mmCIF file of C-alpha atoms in Angstrom:
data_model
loop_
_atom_site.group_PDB
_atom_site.id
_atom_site.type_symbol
_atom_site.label_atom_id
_atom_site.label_comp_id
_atom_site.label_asym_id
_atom_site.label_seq_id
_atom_site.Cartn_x
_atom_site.Cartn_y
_atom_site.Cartn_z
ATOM 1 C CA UNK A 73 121.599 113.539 191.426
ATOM 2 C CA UNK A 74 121.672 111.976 194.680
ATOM 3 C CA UNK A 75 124.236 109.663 196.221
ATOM 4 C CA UNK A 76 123.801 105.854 194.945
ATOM 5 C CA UNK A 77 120.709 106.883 192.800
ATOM 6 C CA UNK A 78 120.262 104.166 190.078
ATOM 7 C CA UNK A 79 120.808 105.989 186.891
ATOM 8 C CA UNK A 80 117.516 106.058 185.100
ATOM 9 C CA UNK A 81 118.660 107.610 181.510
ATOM 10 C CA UNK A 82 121.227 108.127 179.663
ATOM 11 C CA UNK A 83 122.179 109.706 175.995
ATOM 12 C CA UNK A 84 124.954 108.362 174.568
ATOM 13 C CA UNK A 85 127.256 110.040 172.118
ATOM 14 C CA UNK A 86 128.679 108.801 169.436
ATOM 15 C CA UNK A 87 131.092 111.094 167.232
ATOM 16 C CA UNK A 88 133.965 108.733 165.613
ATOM 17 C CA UNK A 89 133.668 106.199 162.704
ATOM 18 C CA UNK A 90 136.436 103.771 163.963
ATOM 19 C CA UNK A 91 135.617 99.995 164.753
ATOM 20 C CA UNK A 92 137.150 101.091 167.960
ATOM 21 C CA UNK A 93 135.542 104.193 167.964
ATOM 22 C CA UNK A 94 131.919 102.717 167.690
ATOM 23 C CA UNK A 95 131.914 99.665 169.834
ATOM 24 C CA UNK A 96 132.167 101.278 173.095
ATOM 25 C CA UNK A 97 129.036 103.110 173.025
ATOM 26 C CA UNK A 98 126.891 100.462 171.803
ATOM 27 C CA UNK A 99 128.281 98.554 174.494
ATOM 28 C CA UNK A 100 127.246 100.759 176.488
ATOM 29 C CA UNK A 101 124.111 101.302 175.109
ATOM 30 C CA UNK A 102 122.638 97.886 174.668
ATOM 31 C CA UNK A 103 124.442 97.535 178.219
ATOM 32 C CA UNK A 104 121.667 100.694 179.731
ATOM 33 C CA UNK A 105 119.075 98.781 178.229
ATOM 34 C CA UNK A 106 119.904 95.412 179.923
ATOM 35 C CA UNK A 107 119.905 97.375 183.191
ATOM 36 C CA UNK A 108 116.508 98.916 182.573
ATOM 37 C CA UNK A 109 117.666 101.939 181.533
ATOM 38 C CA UNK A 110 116.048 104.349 179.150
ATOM 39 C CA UNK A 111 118.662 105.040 176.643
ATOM 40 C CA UNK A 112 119.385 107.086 173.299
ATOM 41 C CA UNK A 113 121.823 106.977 171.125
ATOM 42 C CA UNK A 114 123.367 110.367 168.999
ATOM 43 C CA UNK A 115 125.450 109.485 166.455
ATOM 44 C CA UNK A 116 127.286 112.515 164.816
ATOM 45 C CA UNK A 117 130.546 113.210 162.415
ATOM 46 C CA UNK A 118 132.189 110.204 161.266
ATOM 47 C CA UNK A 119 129.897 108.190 164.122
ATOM 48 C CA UNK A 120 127.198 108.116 161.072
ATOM 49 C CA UNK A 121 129.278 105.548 159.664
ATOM 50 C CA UNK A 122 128.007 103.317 162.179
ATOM 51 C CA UNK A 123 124.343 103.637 160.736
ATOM 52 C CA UNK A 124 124.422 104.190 157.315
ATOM 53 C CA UNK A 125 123.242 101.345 155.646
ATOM 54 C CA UNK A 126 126.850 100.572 153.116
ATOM 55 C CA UNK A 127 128.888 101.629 155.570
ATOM 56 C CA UNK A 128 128.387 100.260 158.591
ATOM 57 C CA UNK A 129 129.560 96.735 158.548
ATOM 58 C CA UNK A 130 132.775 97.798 156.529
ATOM 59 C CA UNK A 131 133.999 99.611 159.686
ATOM 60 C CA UNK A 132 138.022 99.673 160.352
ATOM 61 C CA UNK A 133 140.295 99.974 163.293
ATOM 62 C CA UNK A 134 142.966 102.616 163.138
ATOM 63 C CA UNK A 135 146.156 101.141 162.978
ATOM 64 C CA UNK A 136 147.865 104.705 162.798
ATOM 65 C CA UNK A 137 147.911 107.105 165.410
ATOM 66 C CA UNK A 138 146.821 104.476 167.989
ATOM 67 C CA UNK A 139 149.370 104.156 170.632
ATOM 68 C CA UNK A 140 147.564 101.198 172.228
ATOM 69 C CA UNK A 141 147.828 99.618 169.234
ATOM 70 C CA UNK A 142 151.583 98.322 170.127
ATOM 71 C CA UNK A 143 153.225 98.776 166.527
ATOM 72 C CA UNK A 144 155.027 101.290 165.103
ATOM 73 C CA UNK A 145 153.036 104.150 162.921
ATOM 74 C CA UNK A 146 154.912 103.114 159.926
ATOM 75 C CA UNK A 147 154.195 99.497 159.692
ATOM 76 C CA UNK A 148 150.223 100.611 161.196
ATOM 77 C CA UNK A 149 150.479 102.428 157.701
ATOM 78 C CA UNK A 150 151.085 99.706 155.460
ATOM 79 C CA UNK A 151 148.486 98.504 153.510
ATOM 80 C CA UNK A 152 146.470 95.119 154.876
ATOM 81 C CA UNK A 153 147.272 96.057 158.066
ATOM 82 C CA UNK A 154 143.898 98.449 158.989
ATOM 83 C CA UNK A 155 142.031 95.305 157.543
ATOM 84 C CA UNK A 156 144.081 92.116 159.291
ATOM 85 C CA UNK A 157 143.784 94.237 162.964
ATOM 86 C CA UNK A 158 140.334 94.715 162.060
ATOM 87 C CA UNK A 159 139.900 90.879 161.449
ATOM 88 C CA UNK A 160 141.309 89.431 164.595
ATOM 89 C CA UNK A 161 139.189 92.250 166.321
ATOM 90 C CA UNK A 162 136.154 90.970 165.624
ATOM 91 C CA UNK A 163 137.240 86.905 165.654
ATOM 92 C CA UNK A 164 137.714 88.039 169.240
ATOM 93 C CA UNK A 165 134.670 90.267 169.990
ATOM 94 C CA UNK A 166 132.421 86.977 168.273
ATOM 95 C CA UNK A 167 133.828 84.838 171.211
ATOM 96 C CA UNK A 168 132.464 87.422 173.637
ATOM 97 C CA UNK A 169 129.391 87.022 171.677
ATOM 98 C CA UNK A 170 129.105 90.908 170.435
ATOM 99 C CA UNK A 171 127.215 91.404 167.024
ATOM 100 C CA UNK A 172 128.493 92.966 163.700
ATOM 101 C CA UNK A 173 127.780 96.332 163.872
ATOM 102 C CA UNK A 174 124.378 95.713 161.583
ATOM 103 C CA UNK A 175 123.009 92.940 164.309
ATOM 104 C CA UNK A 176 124.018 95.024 167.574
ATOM 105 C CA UNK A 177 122.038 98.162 166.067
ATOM 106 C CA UNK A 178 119.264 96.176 165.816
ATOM 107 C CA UNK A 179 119.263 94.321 169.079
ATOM 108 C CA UNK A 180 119.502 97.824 170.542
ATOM 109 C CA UNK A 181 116.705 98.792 168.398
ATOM 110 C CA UNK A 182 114.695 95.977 169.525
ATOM 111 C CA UNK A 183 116.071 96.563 173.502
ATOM 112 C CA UNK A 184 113.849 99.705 172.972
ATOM 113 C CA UNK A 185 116.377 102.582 172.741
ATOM 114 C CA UNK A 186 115.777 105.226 170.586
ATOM 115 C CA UNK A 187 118.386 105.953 167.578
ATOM 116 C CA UNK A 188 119.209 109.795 166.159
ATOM 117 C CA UNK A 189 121.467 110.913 163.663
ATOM 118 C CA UNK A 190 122.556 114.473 163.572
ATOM 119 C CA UNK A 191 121.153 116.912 161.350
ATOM 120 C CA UNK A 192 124.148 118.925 160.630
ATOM 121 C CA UNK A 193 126.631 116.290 160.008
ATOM 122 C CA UNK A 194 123.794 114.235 157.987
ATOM 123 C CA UNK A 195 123.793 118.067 155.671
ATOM 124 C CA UNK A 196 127.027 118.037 155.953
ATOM 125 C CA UNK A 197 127.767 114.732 154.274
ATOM 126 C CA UNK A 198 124.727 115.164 152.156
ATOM 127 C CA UNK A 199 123.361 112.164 153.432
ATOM 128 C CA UNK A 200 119.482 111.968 153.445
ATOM 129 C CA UNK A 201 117.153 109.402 154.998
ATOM 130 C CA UNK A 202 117.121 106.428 152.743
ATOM 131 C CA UNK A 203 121.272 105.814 153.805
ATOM 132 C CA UNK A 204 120.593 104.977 156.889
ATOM 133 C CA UNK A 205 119.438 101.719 158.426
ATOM 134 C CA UNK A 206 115.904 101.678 159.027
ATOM 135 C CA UNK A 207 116.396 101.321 163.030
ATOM 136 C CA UNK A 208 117.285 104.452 163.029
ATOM 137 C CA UNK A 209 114.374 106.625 164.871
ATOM 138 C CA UNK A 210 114.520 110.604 163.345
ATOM 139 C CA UNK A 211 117.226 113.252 161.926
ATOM 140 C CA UNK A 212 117.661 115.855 164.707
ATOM 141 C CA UNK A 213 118.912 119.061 165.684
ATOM 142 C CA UNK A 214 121.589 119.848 168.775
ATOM 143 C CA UNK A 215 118.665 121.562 170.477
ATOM 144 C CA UNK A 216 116.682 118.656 169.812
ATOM 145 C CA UNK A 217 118.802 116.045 171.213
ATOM 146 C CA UNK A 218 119.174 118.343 174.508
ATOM 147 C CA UNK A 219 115.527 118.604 174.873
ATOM 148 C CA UNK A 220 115.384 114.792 174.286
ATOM 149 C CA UNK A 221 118.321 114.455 177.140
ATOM 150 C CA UNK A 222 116.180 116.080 179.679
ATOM 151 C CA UNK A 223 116.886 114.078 182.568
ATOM 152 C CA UNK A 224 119.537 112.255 181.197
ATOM 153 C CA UNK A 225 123.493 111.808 182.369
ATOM 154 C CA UNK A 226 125.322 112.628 178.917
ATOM 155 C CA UNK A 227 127.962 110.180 177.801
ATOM 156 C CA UNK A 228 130.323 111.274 174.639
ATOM 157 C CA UNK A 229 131.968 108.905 172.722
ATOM 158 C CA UNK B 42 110.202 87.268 201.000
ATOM 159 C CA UNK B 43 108.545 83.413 200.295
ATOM 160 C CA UNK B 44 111.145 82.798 198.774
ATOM 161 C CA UNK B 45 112.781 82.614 202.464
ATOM 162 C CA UNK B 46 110.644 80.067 203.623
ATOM 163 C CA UNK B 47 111.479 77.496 200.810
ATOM 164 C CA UNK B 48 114.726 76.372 202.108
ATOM 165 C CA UNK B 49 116.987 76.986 199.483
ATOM 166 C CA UNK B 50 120.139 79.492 199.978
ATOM 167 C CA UNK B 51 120.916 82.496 197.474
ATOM 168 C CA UNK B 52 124.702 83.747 196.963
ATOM 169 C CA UNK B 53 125.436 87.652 197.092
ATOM 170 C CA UNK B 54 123.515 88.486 194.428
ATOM 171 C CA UNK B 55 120.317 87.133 195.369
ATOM 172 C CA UNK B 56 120.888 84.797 192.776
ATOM 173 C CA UNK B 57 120.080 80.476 193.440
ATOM 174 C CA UNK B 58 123.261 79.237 194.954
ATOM 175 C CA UNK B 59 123.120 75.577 193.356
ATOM 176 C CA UNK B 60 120.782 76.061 190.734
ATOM 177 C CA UNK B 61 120.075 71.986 190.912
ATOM 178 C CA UNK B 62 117.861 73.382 193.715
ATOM 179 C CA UNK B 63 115.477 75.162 191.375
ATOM 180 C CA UNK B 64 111.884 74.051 190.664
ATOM 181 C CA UNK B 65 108.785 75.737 189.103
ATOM 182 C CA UNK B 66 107.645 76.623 192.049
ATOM 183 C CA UNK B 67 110.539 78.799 193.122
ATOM 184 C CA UNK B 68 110.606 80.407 190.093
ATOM 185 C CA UNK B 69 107.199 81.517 190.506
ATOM 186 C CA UNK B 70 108.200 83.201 193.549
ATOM 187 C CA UNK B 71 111.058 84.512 192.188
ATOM 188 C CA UNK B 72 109.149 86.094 189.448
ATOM 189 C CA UNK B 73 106.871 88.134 191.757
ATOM 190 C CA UNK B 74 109.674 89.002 193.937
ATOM 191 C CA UNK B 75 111.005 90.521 190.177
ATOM 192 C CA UNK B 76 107.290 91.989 189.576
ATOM 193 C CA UNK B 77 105.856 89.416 187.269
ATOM 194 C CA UNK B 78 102.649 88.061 188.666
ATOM 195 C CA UNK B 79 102.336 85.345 185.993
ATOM 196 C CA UNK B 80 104.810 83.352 183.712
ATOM 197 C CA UNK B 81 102.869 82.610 180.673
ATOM 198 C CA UNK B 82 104.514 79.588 178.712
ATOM 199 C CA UNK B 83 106.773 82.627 176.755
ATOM 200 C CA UNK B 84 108.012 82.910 180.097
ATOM 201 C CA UNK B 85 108.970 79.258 180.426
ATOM 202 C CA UNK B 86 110.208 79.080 176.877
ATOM 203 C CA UNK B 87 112.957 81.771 178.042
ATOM 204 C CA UNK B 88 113.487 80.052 181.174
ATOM 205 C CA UNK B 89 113.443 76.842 179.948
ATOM 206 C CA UNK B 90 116.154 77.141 176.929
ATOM 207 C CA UNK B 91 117.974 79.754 179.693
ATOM 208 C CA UNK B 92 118.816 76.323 182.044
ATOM 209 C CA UNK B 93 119.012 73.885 178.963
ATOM 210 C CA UNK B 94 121.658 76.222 177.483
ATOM 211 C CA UNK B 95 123.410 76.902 180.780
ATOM 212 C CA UNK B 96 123.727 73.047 182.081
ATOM 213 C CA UNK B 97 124.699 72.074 178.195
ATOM 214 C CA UNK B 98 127.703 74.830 178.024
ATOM 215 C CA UNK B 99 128.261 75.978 181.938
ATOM 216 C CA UNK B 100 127.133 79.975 180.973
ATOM 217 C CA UNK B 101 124.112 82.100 181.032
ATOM 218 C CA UNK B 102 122.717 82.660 177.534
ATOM 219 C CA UNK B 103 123.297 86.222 176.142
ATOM 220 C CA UNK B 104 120.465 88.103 174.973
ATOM 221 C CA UNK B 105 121.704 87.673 171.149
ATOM 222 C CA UNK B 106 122.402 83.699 172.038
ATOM 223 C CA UNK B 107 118.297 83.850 173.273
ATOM 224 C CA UNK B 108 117.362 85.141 169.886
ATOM 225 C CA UNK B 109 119.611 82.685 167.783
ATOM 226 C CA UNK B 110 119.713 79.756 169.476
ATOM 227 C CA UNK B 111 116.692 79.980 171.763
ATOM 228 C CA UNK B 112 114.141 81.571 168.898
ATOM 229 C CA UNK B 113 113.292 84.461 171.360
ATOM 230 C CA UNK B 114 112.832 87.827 170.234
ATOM 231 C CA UNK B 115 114.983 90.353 171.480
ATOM 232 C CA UNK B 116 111.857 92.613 171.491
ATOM 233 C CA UNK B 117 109.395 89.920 173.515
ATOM 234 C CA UNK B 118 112.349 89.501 175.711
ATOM 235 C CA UNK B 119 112.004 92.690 176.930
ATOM 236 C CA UNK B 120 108.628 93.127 177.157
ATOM 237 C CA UNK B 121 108.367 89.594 179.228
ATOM 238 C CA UNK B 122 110.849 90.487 181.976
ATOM 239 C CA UNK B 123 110.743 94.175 181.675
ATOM 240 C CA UNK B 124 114.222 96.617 182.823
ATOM 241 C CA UNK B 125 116.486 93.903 183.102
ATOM 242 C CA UNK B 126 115.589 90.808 180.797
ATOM 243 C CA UNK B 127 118.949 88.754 181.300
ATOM 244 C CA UNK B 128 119.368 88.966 184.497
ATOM 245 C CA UNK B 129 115.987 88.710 185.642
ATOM 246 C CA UNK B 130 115.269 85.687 183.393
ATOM 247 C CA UNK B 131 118.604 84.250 185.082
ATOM 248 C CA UNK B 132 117.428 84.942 188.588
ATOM 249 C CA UNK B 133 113.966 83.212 187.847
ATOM 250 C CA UNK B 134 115.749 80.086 186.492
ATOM 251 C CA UNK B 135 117.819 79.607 189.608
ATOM 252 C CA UNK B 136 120.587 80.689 186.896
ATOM 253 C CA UNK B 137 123.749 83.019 188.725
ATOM 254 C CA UNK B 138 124.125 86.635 187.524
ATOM 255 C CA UNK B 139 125.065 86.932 184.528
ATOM 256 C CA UNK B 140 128.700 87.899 183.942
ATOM 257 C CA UNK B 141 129.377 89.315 180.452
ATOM 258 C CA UNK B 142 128.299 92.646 179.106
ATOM 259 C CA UNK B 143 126.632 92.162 176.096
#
């Protein structure tokens, strides 16, 4: 790619199940789209979460494990807490005007980006079509998703 | 560009400096500086509600505050100010760049 060369596509990545986990790359996503960017989004492993249909409002942020998270593992481990972070999480992201996770994936959707789940987690979970939100444009392969990429800088998530 | 000629500054951006100096005539220059020969009245409705909404609350709508408050689909937003709906709608309305990220 050349120096300065407006970006023109990218394929965005998205392979954890976290509230925290997911909201960056639809960020970014919907963000590609605002910019005129041709964009797809992969989601794969416990990124599914994010499209299946009784899952993906009921998303959590990781209270343990988290350094960032400023509180001891312990107390991050009792119970409420996953669900009260999770809370003032997204008070604060509806002030900035970011969607539930159900709204944002179809305001992508509708921005024109194209939506993939991958085929060996989907097997792997023994998910089929009918879980998934119906924004959500095929069930590929790896190979698939590279020859969809063509072109593309690759973001992982 | 016309949009020289008509007297009215733009900041960095190329965005309207004082967006009290707007009128429909500038914004029909500024669309075909932004590649859209004609604004149909779909056009105005964004641009419209875009300056109602920013003079009533100080910010440039979001693209999911077009949809709920403004009644415009995200789809037909995109497809009337094609790769780069907020901010071109923005520019067109004498509206600054928008600053958020959704």
């Amino acid at each position: 790619m050349a120096e300065n060369e407006k970006i023109k596509k990218v394929s965005i990545i998205i392979s954890k199940g976290s509230l925290e986990g997911v909201y960056p790359g639809l960020i970014m996503a919907n963000g590609a789209r605002m910019e005129g960017i041709e964009t797809m989004v992969f989601f794969t492993f416990f990124g599914l979460d994010a499209i299946v249909k009784k899952r993906m409002n009921k998303l959590k942020v990781a209270t343990v494990g988290n350094p960032a998270m400023h509180i001891p593992t312990l107390i991050g481990a009792l119970p409420g807490m996953s669900a009260f972070a999770t809370s003032m999480m997204k008070k604060e992201m509806e002030k900035l005007d970011i969607p539930p996770v159900d709204e944002f994936i179809e305001m992508i959707h509708d921005a024109g980006a194209k939506l993939y789940a991958c085929k060996a987690t989907v097997e792997m979970f023994h998910l089929t079509k009918d879980d998934f939100t119906e924004e959500v444009d095929d069930i590929i392969n790896v190979g698939t998703f590279y020859e969809l990429s063509a072109g593309a800088q690759i973001i992982f998530t | 560009m016309a949009t020289e000629t008509m007297n009215v500054t733009f900041d960095a951006d190329g965005y309207l400096a004082d967006h009290n100096e707007w009128n429909e005539d500038l914004a029909r220059e500024l669309a075909r500086e932004e590649g859209i020969e004609e604004l149909t009245d779909m056009h105005w409705k964004v641009i419209n509600f875009m300056r109602k909404d920013y003079i009533e609350n100080g910010a440039v709508p979001t693209i999911r505050r077009l949809k709920k408050a403004g009644g415009i689909p995200t789809k037909e937003l995109y497809s009337l100010f094609p790769d780069g709906p907020a901010k071109k709608a923005a520019r067109i309305a004498g509206l600054p760049k928008p600053k958020g990220c959704v």
